[in-house]
Every structure is written in structure tokens, then in C-alpha cells.
Coordinates of C-alpha atoms in Angstrom, one line a residue:
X133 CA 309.0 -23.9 24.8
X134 CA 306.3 -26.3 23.1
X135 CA 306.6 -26.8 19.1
X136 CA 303.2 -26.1 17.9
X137 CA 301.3 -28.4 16.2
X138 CA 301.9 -29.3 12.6
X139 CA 305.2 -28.0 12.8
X140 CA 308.5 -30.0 11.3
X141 CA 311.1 -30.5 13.1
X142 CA 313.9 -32.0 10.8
X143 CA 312.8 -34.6 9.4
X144 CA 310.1 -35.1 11.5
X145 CA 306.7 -33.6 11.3
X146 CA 304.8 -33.5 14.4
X147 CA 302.0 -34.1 15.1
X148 CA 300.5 -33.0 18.9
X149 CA 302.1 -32.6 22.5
X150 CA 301.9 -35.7 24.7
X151 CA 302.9 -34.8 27.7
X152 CA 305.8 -32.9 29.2
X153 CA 308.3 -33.4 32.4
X154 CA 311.9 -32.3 34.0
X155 CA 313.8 -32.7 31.3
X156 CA 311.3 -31.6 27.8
X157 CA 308.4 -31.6 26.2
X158 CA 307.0 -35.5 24.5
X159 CA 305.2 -35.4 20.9
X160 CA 303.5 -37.4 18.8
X161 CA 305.3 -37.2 15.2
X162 CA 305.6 -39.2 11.9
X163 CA 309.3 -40.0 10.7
X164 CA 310.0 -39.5 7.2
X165 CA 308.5 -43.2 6.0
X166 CA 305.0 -42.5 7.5
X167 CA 305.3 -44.2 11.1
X168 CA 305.1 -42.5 14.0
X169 CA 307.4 -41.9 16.8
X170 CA 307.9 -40.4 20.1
X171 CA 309.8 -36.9 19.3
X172 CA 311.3 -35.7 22.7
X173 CA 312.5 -31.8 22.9
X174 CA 314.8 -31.6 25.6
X175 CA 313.7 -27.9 27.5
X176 CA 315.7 -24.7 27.0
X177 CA 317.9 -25.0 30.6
X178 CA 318.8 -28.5 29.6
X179 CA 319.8 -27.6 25.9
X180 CA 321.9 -24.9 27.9
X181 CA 323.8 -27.8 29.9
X182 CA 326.5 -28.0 27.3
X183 CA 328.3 -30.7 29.6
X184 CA 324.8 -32.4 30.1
X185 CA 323.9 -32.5 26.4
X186 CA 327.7 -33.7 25.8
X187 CA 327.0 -36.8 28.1
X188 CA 323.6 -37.4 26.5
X189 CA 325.2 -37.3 23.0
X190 CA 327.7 -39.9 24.2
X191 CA 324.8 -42.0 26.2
X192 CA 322.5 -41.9 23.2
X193 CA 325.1 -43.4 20.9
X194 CA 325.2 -46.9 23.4
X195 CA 320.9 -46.1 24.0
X196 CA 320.9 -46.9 20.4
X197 CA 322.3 -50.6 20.5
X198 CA 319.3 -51.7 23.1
X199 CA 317.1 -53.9 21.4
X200 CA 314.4 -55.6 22.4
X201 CA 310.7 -56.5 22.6
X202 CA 310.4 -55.0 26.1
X203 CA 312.0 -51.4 25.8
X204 CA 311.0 -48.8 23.6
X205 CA 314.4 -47.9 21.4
X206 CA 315.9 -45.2 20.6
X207 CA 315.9 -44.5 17.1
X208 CA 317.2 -40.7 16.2
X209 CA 318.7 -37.7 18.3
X210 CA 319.2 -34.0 16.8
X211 CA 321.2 -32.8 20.0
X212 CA 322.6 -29.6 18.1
X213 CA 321.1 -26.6 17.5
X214 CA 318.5 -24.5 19.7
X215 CA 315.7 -27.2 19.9
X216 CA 317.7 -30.6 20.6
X217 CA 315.6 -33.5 20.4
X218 CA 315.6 -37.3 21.1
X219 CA 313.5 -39.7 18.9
X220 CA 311.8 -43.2 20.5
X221 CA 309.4 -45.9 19.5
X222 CA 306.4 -44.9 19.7
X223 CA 304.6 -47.3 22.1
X224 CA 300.9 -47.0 22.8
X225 CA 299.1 -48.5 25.8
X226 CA 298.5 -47.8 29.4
X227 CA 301.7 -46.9 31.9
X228 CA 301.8 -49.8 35.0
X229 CA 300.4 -46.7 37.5
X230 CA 297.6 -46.0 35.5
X231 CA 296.7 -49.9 35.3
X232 CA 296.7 -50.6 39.6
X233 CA 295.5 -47.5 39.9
X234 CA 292.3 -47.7 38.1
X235 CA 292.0 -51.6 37.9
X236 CA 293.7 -52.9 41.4
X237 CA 296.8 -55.0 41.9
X238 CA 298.2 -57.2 39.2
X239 CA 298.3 -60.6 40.1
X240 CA 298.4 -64.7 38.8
X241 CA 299.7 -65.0 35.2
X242 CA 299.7 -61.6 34.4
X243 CA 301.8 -60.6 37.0
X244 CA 304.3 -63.4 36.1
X245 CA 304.5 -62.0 32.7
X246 CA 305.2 -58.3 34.1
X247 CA 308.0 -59.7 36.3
X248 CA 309.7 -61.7 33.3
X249 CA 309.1 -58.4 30.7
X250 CA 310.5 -56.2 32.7
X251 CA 313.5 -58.4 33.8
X252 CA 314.3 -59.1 30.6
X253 CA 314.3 -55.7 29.6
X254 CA 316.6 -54.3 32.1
X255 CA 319.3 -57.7 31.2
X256 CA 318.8 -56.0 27.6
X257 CA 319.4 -52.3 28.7
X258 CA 322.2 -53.4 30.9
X259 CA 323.4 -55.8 28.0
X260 CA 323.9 -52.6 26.4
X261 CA 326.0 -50.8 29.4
X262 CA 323.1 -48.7 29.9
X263 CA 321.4 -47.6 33.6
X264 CA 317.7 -46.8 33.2
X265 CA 318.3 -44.6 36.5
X266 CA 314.7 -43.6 36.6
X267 CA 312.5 -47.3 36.4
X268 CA 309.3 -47.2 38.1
X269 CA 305.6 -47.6 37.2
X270 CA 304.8 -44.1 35.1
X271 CA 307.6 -45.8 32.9
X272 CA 306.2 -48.9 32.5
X273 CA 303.8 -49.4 29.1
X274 CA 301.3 -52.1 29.2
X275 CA 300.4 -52.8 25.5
X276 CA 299.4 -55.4 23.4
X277 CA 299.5 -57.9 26.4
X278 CA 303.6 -57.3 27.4
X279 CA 305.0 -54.6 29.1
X280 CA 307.5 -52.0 27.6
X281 CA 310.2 -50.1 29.3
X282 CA 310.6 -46.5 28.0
X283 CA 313.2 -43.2 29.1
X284 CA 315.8 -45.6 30.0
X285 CA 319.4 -43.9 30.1
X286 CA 318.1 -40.3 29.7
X287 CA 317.8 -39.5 33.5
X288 CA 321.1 -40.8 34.2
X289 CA 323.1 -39.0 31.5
X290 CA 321.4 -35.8 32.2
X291 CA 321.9 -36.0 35.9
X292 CA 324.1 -32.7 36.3
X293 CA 323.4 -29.9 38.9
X294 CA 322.1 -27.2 36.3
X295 CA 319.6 -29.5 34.7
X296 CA 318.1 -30.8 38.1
X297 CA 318.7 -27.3 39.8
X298 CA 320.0 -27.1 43.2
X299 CA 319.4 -29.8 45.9
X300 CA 316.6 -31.2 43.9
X301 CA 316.9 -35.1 43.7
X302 CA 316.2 -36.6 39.9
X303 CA 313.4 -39.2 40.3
X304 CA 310.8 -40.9 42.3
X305 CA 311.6 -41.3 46.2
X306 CA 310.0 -44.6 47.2
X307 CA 311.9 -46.1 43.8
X308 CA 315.5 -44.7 43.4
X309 CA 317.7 -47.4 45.2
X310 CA 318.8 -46.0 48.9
X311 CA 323.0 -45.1 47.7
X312 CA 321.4 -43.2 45.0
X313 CA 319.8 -41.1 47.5
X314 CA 322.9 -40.5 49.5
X315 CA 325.1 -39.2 46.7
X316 CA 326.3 -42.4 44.9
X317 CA 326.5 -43.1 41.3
X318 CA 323.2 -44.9 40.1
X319 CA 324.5 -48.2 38.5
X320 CA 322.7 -51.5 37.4
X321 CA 322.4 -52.3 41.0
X322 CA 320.3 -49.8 41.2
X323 CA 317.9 -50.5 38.9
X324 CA 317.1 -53.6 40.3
X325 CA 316.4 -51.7 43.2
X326 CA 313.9 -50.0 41.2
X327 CA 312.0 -53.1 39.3
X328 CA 311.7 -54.7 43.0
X329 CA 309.6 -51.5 43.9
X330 CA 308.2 -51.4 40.3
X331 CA 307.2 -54.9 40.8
X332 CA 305.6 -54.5 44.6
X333 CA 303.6 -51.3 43.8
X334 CA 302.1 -53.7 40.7
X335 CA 301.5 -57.0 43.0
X336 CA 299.6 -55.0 46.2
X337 CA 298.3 -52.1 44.7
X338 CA 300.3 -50.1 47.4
X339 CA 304.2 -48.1 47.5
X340 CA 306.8 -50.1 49.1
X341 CA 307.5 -47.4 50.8
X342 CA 305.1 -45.8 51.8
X343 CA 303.5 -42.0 50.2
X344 CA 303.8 -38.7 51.4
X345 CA 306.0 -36.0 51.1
X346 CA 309.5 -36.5 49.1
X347 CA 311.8 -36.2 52.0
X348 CA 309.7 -39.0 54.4
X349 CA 309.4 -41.6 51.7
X350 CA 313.6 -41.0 51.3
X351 CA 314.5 -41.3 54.7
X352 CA 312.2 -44.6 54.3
X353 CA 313.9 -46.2 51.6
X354 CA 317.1 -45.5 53.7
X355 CA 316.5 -46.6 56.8
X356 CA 313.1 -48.7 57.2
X357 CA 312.3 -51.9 55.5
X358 CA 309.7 -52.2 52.7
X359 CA 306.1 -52.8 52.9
X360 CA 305.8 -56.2 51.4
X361 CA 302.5 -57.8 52.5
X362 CA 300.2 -59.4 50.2
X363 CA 302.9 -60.2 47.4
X364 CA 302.8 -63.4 46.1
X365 CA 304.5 -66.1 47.7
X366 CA 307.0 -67.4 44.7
X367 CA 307.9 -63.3 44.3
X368 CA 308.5 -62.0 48.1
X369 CA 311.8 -63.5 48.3
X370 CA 313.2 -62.3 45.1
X371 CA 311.6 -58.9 46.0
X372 CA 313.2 -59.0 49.2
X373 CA 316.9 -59.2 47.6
X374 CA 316.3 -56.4 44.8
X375 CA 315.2 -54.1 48.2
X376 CA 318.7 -55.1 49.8
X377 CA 320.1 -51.8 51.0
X378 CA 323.7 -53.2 50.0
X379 CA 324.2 -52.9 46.3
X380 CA 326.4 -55.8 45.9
X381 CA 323.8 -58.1 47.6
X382 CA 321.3 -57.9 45.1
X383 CA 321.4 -60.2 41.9
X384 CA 321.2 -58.5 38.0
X385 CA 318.6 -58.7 35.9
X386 CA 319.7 -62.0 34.2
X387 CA 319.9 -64.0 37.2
X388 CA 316.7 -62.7 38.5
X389 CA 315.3 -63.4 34.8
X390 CA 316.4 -67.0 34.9
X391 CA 315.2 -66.9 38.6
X392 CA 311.8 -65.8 37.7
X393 CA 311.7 -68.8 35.1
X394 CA 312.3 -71.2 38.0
X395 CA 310.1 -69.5 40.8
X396 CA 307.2 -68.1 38.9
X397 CA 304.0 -70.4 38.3
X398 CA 303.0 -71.6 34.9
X399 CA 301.4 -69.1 32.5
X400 CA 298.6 -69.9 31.2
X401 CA 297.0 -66.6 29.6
X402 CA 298.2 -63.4 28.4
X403 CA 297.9 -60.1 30.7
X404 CA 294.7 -58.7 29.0
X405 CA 295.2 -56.0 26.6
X406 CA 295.2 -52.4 28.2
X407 CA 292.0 -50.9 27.5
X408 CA 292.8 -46.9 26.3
X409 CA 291.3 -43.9 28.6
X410 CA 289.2 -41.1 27.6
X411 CA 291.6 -38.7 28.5
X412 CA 295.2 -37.5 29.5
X413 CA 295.8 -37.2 33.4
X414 CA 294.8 -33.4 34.8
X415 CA 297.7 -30.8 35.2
X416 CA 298.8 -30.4 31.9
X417 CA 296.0 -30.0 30.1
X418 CA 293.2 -32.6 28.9
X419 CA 294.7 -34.4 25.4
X420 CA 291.8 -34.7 22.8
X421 CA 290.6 -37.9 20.8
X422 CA 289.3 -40.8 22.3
X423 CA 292.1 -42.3 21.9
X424 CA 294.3 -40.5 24.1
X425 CA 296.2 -42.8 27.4
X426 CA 297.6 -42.3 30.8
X427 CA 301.2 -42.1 30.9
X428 CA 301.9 -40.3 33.9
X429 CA 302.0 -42.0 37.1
X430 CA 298.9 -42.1 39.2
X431 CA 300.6 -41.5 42.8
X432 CA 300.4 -38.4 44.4
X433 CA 303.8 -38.2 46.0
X434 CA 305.2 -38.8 42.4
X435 CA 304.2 -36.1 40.9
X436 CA 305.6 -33.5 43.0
X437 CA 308.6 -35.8 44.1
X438 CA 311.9 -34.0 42.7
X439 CA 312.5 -33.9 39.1
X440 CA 310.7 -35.9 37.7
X441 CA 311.3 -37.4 34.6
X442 CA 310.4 -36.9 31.1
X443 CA 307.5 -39.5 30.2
X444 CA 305.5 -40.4 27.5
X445 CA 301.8 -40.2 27.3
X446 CA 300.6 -42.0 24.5
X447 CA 297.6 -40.9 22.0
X448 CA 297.1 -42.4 18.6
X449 CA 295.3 -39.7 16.5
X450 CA 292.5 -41.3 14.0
X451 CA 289.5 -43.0 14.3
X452 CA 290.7 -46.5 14.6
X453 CA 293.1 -48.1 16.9
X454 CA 296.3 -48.2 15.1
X455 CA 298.7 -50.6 16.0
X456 CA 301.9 -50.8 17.6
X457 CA 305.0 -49.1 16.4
X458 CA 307.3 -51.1 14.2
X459 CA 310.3 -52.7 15.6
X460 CA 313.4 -51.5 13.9
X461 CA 313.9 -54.7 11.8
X462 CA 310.3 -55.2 11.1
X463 CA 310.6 -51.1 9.8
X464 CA 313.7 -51.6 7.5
X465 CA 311.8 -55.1 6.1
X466 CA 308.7 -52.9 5.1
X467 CA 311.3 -49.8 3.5
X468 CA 312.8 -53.1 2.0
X469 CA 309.3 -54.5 0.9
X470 CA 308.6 -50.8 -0.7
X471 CA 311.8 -50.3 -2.2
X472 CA 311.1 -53.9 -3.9
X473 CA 307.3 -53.0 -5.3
X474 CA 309.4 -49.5 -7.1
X475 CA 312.5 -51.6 -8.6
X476 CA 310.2 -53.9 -10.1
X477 CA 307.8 -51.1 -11.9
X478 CA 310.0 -49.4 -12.6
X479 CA 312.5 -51.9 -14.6
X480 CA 309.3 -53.7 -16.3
X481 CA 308.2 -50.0 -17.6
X482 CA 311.8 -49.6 -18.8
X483 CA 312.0 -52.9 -20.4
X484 CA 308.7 -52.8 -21.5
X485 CA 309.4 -49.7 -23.7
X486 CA 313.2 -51.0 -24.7
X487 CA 311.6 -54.4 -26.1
X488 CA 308.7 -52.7 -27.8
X489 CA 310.9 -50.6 -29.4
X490 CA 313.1 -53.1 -30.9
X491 CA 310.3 -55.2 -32.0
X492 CA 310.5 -54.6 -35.2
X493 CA 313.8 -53.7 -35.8
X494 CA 315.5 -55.6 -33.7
X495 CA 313.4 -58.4 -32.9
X496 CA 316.4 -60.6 -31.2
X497 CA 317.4 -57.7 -29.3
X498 CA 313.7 -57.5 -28.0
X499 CA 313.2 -60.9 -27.3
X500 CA 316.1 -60.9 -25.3
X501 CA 315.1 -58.1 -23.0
X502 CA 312.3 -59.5 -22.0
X503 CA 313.4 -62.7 -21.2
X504 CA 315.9 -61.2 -19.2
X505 CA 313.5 -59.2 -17.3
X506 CA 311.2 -62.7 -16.3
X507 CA 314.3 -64.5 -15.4
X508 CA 315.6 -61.9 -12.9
X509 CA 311.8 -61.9 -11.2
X510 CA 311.3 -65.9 -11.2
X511 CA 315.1 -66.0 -9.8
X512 CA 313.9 -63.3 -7.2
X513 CA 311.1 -64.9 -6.8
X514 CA 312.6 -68.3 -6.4
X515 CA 314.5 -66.8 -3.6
X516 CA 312.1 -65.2 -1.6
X517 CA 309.9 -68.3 -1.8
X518 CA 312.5 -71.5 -0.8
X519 CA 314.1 -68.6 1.4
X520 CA 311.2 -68.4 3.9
X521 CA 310.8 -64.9 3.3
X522 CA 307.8 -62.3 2.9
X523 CA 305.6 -64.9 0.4
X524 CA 304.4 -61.5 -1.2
X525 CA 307.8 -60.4 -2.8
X526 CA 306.6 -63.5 -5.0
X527 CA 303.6 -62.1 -6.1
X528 CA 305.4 -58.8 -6.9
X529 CA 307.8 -60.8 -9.1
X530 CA 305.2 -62.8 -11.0
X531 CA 302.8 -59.9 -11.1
X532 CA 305.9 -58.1 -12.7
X533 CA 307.1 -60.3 -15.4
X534 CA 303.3 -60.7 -16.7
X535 CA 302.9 -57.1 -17.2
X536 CA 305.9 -56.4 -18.7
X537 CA 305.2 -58.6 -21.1
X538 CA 301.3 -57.0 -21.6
X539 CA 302.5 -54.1 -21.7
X540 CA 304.9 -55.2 -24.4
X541 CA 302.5 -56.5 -26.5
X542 CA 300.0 -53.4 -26.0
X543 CA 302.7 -50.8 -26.9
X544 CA 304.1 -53.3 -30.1
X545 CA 301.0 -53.5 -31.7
X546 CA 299.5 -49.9 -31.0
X547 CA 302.8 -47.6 -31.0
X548 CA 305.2 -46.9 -34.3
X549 CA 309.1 -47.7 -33.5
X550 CA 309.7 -43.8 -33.7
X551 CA 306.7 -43.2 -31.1
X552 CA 308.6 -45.9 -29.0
X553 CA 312.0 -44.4 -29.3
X554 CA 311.0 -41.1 -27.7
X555 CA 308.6 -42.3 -25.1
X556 CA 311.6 -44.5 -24.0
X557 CA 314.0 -41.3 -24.1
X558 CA 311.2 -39.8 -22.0
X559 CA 311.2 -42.1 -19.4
X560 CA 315.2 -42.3 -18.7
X561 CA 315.3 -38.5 -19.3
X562 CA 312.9 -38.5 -16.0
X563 CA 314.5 -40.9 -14.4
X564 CA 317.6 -39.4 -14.2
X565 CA 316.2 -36.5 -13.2
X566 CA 314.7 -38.2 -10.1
X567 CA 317.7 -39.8 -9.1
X568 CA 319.6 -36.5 -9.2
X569 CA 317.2 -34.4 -7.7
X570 CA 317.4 -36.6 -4.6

């Protein structure tokens, strides 16, 4: 069902698979503003799930209101039509599995920072009244020092018997809490569940649980108690109550964030920054580039363990490492920023051509004009400045008002009034144009 490459996909032109799981295929695309995102298209037997694909629209509509430096947002979803599609944050780094398995255990400050990351993102998700349903370390991003929660609320609303087919069990055994197992709704309880095996696996290097085939590590997580040696002594006994087999007995993510505060030691550096791999994990196909990371989880049992999941593994295309994707504020201040740099061009060309014009004729008129023009930039400018805001939108202003008036003096001296007069009919002849056309 894969969209080849270079192909749009509403507004969205994409750019090369990433990776693929239970629910659709994951691929790199830029959004209509030039960033890129994580485009997921949800497979053909799931787009058939009409009651499925009704949940998700209804789950993707609270998805959108988590926020947060630790979880990769949602930011679009196309959920009609034959190729329905979710839209994240694109988030580049190395998943948690990928990390232990090739570098060893996590441990001292970095690991104190893991805990606290991924803490605070589930208090956000759940913040939200969303369940992540499918936490674990394939879906955990180390980048730029913190880690980054992605596919949360996606396995839960999709959880319906024709989009996991029969009997299968959606998710990883050795992290789906032990009444998900047995039938029962997955709630935030759950998830906890989940980050305490996230957070084992990271500090020992070994499953909680134990490996092997899907059905073992299950009756595990039910019945036998985790595998907890070699965790750090301020984290076993938090572990211990996330792995409580009673829902009700383990605390939520804010109390075990404020928790974590109190029991953690001191940090003193940042987790190092994730070092990209030379190439995608086997199975699917090896992603080219340099560039390209692991974002599929490491263990064996994992990766034929039920349904699993639809993950994202990251590759930035180029030959530089890009950086991370924006936040969604940090996006709609640079579409600001843009928007800023065209309004003032475009008015100082306008006013530029209005004032030349009159010159001669109307020299009051074009006096006016362009004094008009500077105050409006110095009183933008003046704002922007004792505002605390981006200290360039004052050097678009000045830059502004000084070329208008350049140009002013250029087109006075050089151009005839008539000349004027219909390059300035030009001008707001195109404009309107412009502004009709789109």
C-alpha cells in the first residue's frame, strides 16, 4: 500500500518511507511551509474499520491538545478518503531500544533525566485524557539530550477486533500492564505500568520480564514478579509500584513526576546526544543516507509479539544534520516572522511608488505617506523591542522605513509623474490579483 516517493499527498509532499507496522506505513514529508513531518498512512484493512477510523477521528481531536517538550504532537489528520493519514512532529534521534541495545544500560544522570522526561510526558498525555496504550522502548526518541514520546493514543483508539485480527493481542507482552492482557480497558493505570518496564529495560539493559515467545512473557507479566536487579537504588521502589498488578495501587504520572524530583540524585550533565546509525534495522528493507536511525525496537520477542505498533524510524535526508522539528508555537512564530518580512516589502514598495508619485504634484500628500509608513515601522519596532520579542522584527522595521524612503528618492528623481502613476497601477493591479488567486 506504500505511496511512492515524491508523491503529494494533500498538502503534503513526501518525501521517503520510514518504516512501517500493524497499523500503516511512516514517511518522511514536508508540510506546506517547508518543515518536515512524520506523515502516517493508516493500511487498507484499518481504513476499512469504519468504527475504528470513527474512534480515531474522535481520539485525534483530544491527541491534538497534548503539548509538550517530551511527546511528539500531533499536528494534522486526513482520516477521509481511500488513503487516511495522521500527521506528527517529526522527531529525529535514536528510539530507547536502539540506545541499551547498542550502548548498554542507561544509568547516573542520564537515566534521572529519562525517568523525569518520560513522566512528564505521560502527566501531559494524560493531562490531555489521552492513554498512550502502547509505551515502551521502540517508542521512546532519544534526541537532542531528552527523550520524546511518540504514537501515543493511536493504539488505543484503533484497538477493534478487525484491525488487530482475531485473538491477536495489540502490543508488546513484557510492557502492556497485566488487566490489559486479560481483556480490560487500557487506562492511565496502565501506562504507568508501561514506563516502569520502559524504565527497567533502560536501567539493566535486560526485559522485566523476561524474552521469549509472546504467550510466556504474558503469562509472566501476570503471574510472576519482575526482574528488577541491578536498578538503581532511589528508582527500585518507585519501579516496584508502577509493576503493581492492582491498577489502583499504582500512582499517576504526576505524583511519580514529583516523586522522581524528591528520590532522584542531582543532575549534573545532560544524557549525551544520540549519535545517528548508518542504517535502518533489517526486515524492512535498509533506508539510504547516512543519516538514517533506529526506530524499531532492538528485542527479539518484540518484533514478532502481536500487533505491533506503528513506529517511526527517523531519517533526515541531506548532507548535514538538520535540526529538530519545530514546536508548534515556535512554527507559528517563524510563519509569523515570514508573514512580517512580506507586509513590510510589500507596503514600503506600495508607499514608495504612492509618494514618488505625488512628489511633484502633491508634495504634502507625499510627504505624508511616507512619514506614515516610518511611524508604523518605529511603532512596530518599538514594540517588538521593549516587548522582549524576536530583536530581528526591529531590524526588519528600520531596514524598512530606510528603503522606502531610498527608493523614494531613486524613483522621484529618475521617473516622470505619468511613469509613476502606471507603475503604481501595476503594482495594485498585481496585488489584487495575488490576493484573489489565493
Amino acid at each position: 500500500m506504500g505511496a511512492p516517493d515524491g508523491e503529494r499527498l494533500g498538502p503534503y509532499h513526501l518525501l521517503s518511507t520510514l518504516g512501517a507496522g500493524g497499523f500503516g506505513e511512516v514517511h518522511l514529508a514536508l508540510d506546506p511551509e517547508g518543515h518536515t513531518v512524520a506523515v502516517k498512512i493508516l493500511h487498507p484493512h484499518v481504513a476499512a474499520d469504519r468504527t475504528a477510523l470513527a474512534r480515531l477521528a474522535r481520539e485525534v481531536e483530544t491527541m491534538r491538545r497534548v503539548q509538550g517538550p517530551y511527546v511528539a504532537e500531533v499536528l494534522d489528520a486526513s482520516l477521509e478518503g481511500a488513503r487516511p493519514y495522521l500527521v506528527t512532529r517529526y522527531v529525529q534521534g535514536r528510539p530507547l531500544s536502539a540506545v541499551v541495545a547498542g550502548d548498554g544500560p542507561v544509568g547516573g544522570d542520564d537515566l534521572v533525566r529519562l525517568a523525569r522526561g518520560l513522566a512528564e510526558a505521560l502527566a501531559a498525555v494524560h493531562a490531555a485524557g489521552v492513554v498512550h496504550r502502547d509505551l515502551k522502548p521502540a517508542n521512546v526518541i532519544l534526541t537532542d539530550g531528552e527523550p520524546v514520546v511518540i504514537d501515543f493514543g493511536i493504539a488505543c483508539a484503533l484497538d477493534s477486533a478487525s484491525v488487530t485480527v482475531s485473538g491477536a493481542i495489540l502490543g508488546t507482552p513484557g510492557y502492556l500492564a497485566p488487566e490489559v492482557l486479560e481483556g480490560a480497558d487500557s487506562g492511565a493505570e496502565a501506562d504507568l505500568f508501561s514506563l516502569g518496564a520502559t524504565l527497567a529495560y533502560a536501567s539493566t539493559g535486560r526485559h522485566p520480564y523476561g524474552t521469549g515467545p509472546p504467550s510466556a512473557v504474558g503469562y509472566r507479566v501476570v503471574h510472576h514478579a519482575p526482574d528488577l536487579e541491578g536498578v538503581p537504588g532511589w528508582l527500585e521502589p518507585l519501579l516496584q509500584e508502577c509493576l503493581r498488578r492492582d491498577p489502583a495501587a499504582r500512582p499517576s504520572a504526576a505524583e511519580l513526576l514529583d516523586r522522581l524530583g524528591a528520590a532522584g540524585p542531582a543532575v549534573h550533565t545532560a544524557i549525551p546526544r544520540a549519535r545517528p546509525s548508518t542504517a535502518a534495522t533489517g526486515g524492512r528493507g535498509a533506508v539510504r543516507g547516512q543519516e538514517a536511525t533506529h526506530l524499531q525496537d532492538a528485542a527479539p520477542h518484540e518484533a514478532g509479539g502481536g500487533v505491533q505498533e506503528l513506529t517511526t524510524r527517523q531519517w533526515r535526508p541531506g548532507r548535514r544534520p538538520a535540526p529538530g522539528r519545530l514546536s508548534a508555537e515556535e512554527a507559528r512564530e517563524r510563519r509569523r516572522a515570514v508573514l512580517h518580512r512580506r507586509w513590510i516589502v510589500g507596503t514600503g514598495l506600495l508607499v514608495s511608488l504612492m509618494a514618488a508619485a505625488a512628489r511633484e504634484p502633491l508634495p504634502e500628500v507625499s510627504l505624508l505617506l511616507l512619514t506614515s509608513y516610518g511611524l508604523v515601522t518605529l511603532v512596530d519596532g518599538g514594540i517588538a523591542l521593549f516587548g522582549r520579542r524576536d530583536r530581528s522584527r526591529v531590524v526588519v522595521d528600520l531596514a524598512g522605513a530606510a528603503g522606502a524612503i531610498a527608493l523614494w528618492a531613486v524613483l522621484g528623481t529618475f521617473f516622470s509623474t505619468l511613469t509613476l502613476a502606471l507603475a503604481l497601477g501595476t503594482v495594485v493591479f498585481v496585488l489584487v490579483a495575488i490576493l484573489m488567486a489565493s
